[in-house]
mmCIF file of C-alpha atoms in Angstrom:
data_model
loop_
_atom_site.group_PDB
_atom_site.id
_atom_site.type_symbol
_atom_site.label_atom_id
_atom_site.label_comp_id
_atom_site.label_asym_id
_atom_site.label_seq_id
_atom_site.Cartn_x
_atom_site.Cartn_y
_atom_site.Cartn_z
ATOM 1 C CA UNK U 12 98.734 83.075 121.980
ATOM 2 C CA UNK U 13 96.291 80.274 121.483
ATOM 3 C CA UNK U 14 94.939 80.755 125.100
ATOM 4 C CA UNK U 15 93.203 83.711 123.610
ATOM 5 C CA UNK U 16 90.983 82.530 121.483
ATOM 6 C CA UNK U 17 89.923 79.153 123.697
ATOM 7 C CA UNK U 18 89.146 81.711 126.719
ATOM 8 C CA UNK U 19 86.952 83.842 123.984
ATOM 9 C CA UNK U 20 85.092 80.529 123.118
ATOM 10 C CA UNK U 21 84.653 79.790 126.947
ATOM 11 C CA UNK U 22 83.810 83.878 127.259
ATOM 12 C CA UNK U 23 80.632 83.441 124.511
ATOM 13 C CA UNK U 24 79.416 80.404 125.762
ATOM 14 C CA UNK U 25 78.720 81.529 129.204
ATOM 15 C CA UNK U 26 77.342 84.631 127.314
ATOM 16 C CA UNK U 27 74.862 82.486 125.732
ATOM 17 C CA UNK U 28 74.279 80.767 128.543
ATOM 18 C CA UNK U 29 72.477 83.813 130.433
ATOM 19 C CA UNK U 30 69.880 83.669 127.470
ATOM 20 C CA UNK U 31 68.385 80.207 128.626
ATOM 21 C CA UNK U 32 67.623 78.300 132.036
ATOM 22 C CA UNK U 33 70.028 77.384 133.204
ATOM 23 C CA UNK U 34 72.998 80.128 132.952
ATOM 24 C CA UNK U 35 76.380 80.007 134.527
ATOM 25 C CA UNK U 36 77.661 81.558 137.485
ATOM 26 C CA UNK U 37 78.366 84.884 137.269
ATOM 27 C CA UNK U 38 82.156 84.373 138.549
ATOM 28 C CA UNK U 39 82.997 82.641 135.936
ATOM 29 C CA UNK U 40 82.312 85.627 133.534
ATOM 30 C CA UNK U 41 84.714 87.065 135.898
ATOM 31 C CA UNK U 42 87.259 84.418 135.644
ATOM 32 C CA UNK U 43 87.010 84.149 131.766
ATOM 33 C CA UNK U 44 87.464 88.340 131.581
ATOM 34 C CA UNK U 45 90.213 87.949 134.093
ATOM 35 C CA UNK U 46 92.619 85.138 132.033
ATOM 36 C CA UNK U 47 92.035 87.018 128.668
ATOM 37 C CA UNK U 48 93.343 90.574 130.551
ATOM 38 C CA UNK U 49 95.972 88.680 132.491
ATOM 39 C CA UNK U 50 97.224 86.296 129.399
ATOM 40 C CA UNK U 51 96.987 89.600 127.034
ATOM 41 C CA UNK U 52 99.366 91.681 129.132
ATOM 42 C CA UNK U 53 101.580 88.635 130.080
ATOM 43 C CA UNK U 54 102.036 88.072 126.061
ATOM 44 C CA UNK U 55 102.572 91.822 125.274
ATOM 45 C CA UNK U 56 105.396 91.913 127.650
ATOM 46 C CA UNK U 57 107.101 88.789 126.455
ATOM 47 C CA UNK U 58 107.174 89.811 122.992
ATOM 48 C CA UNK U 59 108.391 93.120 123.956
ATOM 49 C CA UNK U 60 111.391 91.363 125.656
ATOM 50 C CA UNK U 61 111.440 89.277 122.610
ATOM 51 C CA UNK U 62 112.035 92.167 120.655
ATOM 52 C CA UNK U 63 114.429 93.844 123.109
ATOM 53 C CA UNK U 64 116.806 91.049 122.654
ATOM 54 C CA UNK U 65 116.995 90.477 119.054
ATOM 55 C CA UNK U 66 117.059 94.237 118.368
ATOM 56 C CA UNK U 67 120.173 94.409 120.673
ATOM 57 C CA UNK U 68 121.571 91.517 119.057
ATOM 58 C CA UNK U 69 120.851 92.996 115.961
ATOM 59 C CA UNK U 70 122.897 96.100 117.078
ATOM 60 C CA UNK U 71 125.824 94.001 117.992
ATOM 61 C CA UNK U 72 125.946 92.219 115.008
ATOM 62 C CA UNK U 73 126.060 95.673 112.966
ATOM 63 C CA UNK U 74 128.922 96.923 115.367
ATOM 64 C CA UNK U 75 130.992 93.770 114.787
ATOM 65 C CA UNK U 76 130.256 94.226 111.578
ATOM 66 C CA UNK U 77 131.492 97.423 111.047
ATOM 67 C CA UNK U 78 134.348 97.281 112.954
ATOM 68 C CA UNK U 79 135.618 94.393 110.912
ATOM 69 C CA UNK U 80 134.893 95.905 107.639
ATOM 70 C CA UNK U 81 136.968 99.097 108.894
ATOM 71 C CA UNK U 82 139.991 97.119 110.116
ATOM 72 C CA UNK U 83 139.770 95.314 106.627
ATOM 73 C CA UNK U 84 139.740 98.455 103.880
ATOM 74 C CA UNK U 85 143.218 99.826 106.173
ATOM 75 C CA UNK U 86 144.753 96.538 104.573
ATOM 76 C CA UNK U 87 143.851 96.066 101.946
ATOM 77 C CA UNK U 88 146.729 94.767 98.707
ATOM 78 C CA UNK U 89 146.564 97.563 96.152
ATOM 79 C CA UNK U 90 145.068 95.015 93.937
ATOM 80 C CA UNK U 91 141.817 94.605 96.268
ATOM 81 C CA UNK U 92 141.546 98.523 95.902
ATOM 82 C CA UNK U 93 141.181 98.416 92.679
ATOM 83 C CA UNK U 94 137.734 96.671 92.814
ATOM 84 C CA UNK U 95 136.338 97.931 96.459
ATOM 85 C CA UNK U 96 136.245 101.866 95.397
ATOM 86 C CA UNK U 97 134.662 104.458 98.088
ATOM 87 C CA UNK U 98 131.295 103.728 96.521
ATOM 88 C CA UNK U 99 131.292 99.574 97.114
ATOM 89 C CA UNK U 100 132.516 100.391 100.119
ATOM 90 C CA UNK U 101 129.929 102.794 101.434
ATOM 91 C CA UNK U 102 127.550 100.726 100.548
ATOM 92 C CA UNK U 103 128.643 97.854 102.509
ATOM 93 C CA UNK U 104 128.331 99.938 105.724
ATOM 94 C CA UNK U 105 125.280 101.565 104.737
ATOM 95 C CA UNK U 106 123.158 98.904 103.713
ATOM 96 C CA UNK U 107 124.722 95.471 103.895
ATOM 97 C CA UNK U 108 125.161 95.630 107.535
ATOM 98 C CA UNK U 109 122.011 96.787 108.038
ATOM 99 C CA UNK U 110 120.469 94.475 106.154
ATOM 100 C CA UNK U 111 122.246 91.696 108.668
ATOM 101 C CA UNK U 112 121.817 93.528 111.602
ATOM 102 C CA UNK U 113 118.052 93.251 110.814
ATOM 103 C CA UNK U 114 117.260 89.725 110.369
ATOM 104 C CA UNK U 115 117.549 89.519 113.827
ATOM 105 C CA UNK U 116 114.138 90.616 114.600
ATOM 106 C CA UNK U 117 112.161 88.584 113.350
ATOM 107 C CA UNK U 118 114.211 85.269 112.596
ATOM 108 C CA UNK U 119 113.082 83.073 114.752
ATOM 109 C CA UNK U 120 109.143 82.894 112.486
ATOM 110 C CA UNK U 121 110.994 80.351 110.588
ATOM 111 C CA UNK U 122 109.801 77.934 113.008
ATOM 112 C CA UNK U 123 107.764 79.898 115.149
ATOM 113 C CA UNK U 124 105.422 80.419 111.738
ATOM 114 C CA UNK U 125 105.002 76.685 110.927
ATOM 115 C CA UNK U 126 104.437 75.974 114.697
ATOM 116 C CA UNK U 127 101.658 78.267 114.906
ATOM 117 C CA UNK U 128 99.806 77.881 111.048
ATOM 118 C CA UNK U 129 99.756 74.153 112.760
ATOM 119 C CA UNK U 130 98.216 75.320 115.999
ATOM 120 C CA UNK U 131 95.818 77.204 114.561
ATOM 121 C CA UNK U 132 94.427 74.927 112.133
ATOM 122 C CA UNK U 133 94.325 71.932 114.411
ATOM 123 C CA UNK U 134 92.047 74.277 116.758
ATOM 124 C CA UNK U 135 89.743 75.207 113.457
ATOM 125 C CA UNK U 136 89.672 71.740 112.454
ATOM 126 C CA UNK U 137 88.029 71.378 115.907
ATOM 127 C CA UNK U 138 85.663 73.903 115.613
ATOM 128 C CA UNK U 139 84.129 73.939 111.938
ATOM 129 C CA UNK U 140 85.314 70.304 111.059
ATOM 130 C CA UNK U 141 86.691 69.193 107.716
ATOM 131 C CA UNK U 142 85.657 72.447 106.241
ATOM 132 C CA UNK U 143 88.993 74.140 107.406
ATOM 133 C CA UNK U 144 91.199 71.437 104.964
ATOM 134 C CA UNK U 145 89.486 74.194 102.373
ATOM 135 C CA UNK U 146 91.601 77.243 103.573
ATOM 136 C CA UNK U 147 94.473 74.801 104.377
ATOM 137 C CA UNK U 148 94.547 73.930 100.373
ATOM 138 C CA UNK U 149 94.661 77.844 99.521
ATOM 139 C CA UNK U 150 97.572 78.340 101.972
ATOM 140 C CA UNK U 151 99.212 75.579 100.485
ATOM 141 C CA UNK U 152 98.494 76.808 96.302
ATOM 142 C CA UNK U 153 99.765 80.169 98.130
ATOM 143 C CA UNK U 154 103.240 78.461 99.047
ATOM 144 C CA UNK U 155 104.316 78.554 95.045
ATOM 145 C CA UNK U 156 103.507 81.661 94.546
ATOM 146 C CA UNK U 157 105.471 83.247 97.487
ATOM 147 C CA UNK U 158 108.248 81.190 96.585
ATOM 148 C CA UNK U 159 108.195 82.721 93.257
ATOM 149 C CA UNK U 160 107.849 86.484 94.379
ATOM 150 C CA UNK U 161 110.689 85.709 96.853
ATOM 151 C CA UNK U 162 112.787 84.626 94.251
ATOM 152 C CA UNK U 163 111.917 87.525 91.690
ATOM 153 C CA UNK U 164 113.146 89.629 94.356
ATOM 154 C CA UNK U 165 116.439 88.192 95.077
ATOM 155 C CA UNK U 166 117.105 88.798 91.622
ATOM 156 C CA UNK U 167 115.973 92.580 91.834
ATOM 157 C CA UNK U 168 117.504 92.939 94.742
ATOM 158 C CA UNK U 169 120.851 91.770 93.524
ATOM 159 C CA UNK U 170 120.422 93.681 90.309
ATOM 160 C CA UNK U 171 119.978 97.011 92.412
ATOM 161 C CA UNK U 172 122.633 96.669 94.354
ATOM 162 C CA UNK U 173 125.005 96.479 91.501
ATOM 163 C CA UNK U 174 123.211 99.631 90.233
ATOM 164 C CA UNK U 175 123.723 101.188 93.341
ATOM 165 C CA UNK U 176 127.590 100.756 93.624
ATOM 166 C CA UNK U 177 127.805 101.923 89.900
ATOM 167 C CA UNK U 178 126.536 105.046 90.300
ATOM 168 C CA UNK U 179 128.340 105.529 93.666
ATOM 169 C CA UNK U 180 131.528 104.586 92.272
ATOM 170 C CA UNK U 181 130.643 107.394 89.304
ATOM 171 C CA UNK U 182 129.930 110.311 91.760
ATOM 172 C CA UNK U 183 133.334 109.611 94.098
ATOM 173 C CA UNK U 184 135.532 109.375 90.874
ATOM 174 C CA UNK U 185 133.559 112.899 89.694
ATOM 175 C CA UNK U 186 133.818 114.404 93.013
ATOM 176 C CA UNK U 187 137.670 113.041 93.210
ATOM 177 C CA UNK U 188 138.961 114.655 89.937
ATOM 178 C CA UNK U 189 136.492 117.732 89.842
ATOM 179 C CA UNK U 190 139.283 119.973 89.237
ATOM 180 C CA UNK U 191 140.041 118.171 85.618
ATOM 181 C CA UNK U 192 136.223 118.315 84.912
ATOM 182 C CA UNK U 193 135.739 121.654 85.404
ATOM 183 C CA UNK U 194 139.415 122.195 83.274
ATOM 184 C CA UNK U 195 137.744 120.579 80.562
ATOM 185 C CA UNK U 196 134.261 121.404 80.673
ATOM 186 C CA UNK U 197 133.268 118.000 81.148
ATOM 187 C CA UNK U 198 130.489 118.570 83.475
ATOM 188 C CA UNK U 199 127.305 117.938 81.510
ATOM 189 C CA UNK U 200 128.973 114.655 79.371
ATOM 190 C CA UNK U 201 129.732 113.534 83.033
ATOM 191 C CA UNK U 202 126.130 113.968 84.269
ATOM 192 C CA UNK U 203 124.611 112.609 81.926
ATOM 193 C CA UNK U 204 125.854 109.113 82.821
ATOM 194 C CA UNK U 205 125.116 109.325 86.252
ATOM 195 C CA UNK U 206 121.790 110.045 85.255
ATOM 196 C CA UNK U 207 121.717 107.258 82.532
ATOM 197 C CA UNK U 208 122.528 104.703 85.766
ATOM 198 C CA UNK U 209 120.355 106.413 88.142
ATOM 199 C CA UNK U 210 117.298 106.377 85.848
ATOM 200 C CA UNK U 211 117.637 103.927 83.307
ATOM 201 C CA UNK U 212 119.023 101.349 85.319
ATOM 202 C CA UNK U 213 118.539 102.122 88.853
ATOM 203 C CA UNK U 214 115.285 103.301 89.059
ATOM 204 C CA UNK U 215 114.031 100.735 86.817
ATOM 205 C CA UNK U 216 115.204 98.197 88.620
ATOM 206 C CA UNK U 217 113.872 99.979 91.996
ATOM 207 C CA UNK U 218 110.363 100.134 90.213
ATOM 208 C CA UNK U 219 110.452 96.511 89.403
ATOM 209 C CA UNK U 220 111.292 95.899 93.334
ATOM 210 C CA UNK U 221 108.304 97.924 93.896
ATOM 211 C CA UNK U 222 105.882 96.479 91.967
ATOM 212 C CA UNK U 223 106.980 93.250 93.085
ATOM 213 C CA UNK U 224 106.437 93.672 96.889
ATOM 214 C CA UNK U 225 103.221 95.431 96.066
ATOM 215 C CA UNK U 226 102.650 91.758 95.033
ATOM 216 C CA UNK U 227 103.618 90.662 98.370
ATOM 217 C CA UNK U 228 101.511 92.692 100.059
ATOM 218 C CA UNK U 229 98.526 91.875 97.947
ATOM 219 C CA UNK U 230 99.594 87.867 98.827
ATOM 220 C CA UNK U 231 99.592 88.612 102.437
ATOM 221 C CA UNK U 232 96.320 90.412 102.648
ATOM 222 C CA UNK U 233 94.516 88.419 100.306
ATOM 223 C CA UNK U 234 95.598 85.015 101.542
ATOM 224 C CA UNK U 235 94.444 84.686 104.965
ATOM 225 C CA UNK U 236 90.997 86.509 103.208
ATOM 226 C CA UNK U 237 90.340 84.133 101.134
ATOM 227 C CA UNK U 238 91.178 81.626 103.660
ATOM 228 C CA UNK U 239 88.787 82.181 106.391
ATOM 229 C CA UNK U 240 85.769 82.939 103.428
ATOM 230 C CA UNK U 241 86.028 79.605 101.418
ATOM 231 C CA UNK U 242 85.902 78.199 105.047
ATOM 232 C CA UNK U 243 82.798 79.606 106.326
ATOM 233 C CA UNK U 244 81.556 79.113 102.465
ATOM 234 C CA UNK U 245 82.040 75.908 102.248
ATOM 235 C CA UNK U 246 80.181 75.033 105.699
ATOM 236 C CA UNK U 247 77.664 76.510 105.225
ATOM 237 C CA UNK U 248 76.976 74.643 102.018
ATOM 238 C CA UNK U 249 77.670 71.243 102.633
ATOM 239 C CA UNK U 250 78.040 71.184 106.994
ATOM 240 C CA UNK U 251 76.463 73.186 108.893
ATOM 241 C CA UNK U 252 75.440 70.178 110.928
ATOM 242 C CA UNK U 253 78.908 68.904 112.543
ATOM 243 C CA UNK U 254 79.156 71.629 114.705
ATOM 244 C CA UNK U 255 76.112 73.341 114.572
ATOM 245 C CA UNK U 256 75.228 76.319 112.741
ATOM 246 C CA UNK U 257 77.048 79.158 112.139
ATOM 247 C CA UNK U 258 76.239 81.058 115.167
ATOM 248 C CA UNK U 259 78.288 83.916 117.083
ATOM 249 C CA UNK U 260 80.257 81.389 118.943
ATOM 250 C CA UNK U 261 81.602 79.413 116.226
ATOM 251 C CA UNK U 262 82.502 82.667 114.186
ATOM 252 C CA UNK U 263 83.930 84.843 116.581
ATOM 253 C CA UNK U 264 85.860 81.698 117.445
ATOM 254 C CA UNK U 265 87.208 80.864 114.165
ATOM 255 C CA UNK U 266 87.916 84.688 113.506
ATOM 256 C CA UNK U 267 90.214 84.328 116.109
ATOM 257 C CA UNK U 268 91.718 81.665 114.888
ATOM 258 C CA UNK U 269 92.067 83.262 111.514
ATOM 259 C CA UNK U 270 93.913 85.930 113.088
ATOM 260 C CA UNK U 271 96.247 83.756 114.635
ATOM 261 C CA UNK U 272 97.338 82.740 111.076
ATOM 262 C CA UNK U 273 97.280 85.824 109.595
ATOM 263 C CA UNK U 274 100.479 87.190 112.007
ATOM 264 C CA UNK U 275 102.556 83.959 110.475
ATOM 265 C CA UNK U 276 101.376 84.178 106.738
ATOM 266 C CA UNK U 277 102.535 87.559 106.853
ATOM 267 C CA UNK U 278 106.011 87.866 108.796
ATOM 268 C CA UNK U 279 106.603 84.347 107.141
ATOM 269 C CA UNK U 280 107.315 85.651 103.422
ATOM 270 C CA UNK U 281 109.301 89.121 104.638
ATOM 271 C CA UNK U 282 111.632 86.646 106.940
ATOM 272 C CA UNK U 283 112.589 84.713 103.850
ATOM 273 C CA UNK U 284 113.154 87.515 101.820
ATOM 274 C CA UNK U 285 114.927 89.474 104.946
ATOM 275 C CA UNK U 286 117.012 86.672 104.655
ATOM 276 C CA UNK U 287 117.516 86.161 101.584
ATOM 277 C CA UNK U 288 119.014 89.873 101.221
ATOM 278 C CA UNK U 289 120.830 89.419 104.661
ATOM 279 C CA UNK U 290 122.602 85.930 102.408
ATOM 280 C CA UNK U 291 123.350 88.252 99.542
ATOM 281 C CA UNK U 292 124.902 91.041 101.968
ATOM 282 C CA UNK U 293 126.827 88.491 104.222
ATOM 283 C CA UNK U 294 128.312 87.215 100.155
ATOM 284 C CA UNK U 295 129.424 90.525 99.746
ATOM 285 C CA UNK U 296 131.029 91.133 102.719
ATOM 286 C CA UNK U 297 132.769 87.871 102.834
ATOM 287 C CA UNK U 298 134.109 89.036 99.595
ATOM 288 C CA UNK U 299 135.355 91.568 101.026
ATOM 289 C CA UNK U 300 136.754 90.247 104.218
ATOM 290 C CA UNK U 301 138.712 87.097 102.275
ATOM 291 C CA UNK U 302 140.468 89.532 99.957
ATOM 292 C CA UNK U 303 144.062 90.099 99.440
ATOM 293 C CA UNK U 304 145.783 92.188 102.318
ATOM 294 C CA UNK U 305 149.505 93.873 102.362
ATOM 295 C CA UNK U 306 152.352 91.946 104.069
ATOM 296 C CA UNK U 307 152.755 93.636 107.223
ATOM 297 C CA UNK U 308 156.318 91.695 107.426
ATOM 298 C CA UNK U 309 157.657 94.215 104.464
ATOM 299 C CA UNK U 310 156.631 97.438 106.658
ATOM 300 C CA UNK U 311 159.402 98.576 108.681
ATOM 301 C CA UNK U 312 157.875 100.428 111.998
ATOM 302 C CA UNK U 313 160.418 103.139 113.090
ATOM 303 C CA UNK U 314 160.412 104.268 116.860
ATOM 304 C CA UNK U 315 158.540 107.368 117.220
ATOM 305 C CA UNK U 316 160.443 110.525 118.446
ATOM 306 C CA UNK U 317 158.121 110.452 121.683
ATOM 307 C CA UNK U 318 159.280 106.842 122.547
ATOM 308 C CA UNK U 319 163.414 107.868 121.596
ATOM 309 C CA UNK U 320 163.434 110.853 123.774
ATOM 310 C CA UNK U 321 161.921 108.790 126.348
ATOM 311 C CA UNK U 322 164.197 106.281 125.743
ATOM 312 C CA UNK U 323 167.268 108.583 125.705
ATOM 313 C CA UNK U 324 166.434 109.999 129.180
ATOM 314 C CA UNK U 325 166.188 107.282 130.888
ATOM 315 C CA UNK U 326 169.750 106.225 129.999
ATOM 316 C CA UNK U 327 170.303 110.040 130.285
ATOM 317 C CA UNK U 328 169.378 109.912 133.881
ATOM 318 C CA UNK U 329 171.163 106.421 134.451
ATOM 319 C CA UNK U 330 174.569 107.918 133.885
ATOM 320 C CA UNK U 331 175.174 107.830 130.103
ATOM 321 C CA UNK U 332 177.299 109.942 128.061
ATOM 322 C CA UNK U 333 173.670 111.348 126.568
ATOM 323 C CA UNK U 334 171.258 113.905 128.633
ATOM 324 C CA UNK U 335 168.218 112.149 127.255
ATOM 325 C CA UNK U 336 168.481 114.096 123.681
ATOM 326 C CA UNK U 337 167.386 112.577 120.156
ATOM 327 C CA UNK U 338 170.266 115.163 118.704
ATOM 328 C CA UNK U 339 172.972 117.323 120.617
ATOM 329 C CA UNK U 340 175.363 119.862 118.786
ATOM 330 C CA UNK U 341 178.314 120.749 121.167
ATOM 331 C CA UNK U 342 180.425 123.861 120.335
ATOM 332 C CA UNK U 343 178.552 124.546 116.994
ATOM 333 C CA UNK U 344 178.323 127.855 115.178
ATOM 334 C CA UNK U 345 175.149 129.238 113.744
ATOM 335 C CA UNK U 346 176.149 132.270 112.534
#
């Protein structure tokens, strides 16, 4: 990923070298145009494979998942079913799973992020000088702030899911003694607290959510902005000697560059927070998975009729008394 932008530098100075005396061979234009197509295509299909591999270990993550939840709520004590109604547990297989199942795309920017924010500004403090420790101070005052957001939305996120399994649990009891409602005329009382929880608390709490990742999203547009223009701002004022002016080489350059940080300041903050609700989930389902089961030693398993008569004929067909019969009525009278 950092070829790129060392291949563009090469790529606009023998551009600029066709403009003077002395200008480069014309294969080398070639050469440059060739490694940028080749290392382009070479990176697309490795991050495709990237993502092939985490999304299918994503989806086998969910399926264990799943599976285990299932095999749990068929033993559960009668005391655990008192707290994980229909409602808790739809939403564990709805969007608790999920929300583990998805980490796995993009979980490995926690130090793939890091690596390349470090990459990239070693290669800008090579091109535009001690200028670049400007952006590198905003990304850092920008490190507070999207710790805060992140941690505003762990609490929102938490909050909502509560609200969520509250009004789920509402419906399913509703939907589970409709008869007795509609007995008593109870329908309109009954809606209107499953419409207090779904907009009083539920959508208020979504709305907070909402404005707080349009926060996020302003933080990840407006960072790597303001990065790259207090950079060029502030060498042009006080450089613009180190490495030359400002001309097409250095910029396009250090655009590049820019853009090479602006993939890890952005997937950087949603990891964290994908993770954060993929901790919360995997709490939850923990929960679940650690609670009280029924003894299977006090259920007595009866042989099945199938396995009896099979059972009988065998010894039917060995020479027994029996032809292989769960019941036989000799000489009886049915009238």
């Amino acid at each position: 990923m950092t070829m790129r932008p060392l291949l563009l530098s090469q790529m606009l100075g023998f551009a600029a070298s066709l403009a003077t005396e002395s200008p480069q061979l014309m294969s080398y234009g070639y050469f440059y145009a060739c490694c940028m197509l080749v290392g382009q295509g070479l990176q697309s299909l490795v991050f495709q494979q990237y993502l092939q591999v985490c999304t299918d270990t994503g989806a086998g993550i969910k399926s264990s998942l799943t599976t285990a939840i299932y095999k749990k709520v068929i033993r559960l004590s009668n005391e655990a079913r008192q707290e994980y109604t229909t409602g808790k547990i739809s939403t564990l297989f709805s969007v608790d799973v999920e929300r583990i199942g998805g980490v796995t795309d993009y979980a490995h920017a926690i130090w793939s992020g890091p690596l390349q924010i470090l990459l990239a500004t070693g290669l800008l403090y090579n091109t535009l000088g001690w200028s670049v420790f400007a952006g590198i101070v905003i990304m850092l005052l920008s490190i507070p702030l999207n710790r805060r957001i992140t941690t505003r939305m762990r609490a929102l996120q938490s909050e909502q899911m509560k609200n969520r399994d509250k009004r789920t649990t509402m419906i399913s009891e509703a939907l589970s003694g409709v008869k007795v409602i509609k007995l008593y005329a109870w329908e309109r009382p009954i809606l209107s607290k499953i419409q207090y929880v779904r907009e009083s608390l539920e959508l208020v709490s979504l709305s907070k959510y909402g404005r707080t990742v349009a926060w996020t999203s302003v933080s990840m547009v407006s960072v790597p902005f303001l990065v790259s223009f207090t950079t060029f701002l502030i060498y042009s004022l006080f450089d613009n000697e180190s490495h030359g002016p400002l001309t097409a080489r250095l910029v396009f350059v250090s655009l590049a560059l820019f853009g090479l940080l602006r993939f890890p300041l952005t997937t950087f903050p949603n990891t964290i927070t994908n993770i954060v609700n993929a901790n919360i989930a995997l709490g939850r389902i923990h929960k679940l998975l650690t609670s009280d089961e029924l003894d299977l030693e006090s259920v007595i398993r009866l042989e099945s009729v199938r396995q009896s008569n099979h059972r009988l004929s065998v010894q039917g067909s060995s020479g027994s008394d029996n032809d292989g019969f769960a019941v036989q009525v000799t000489d009886g009278s049915f009238s």
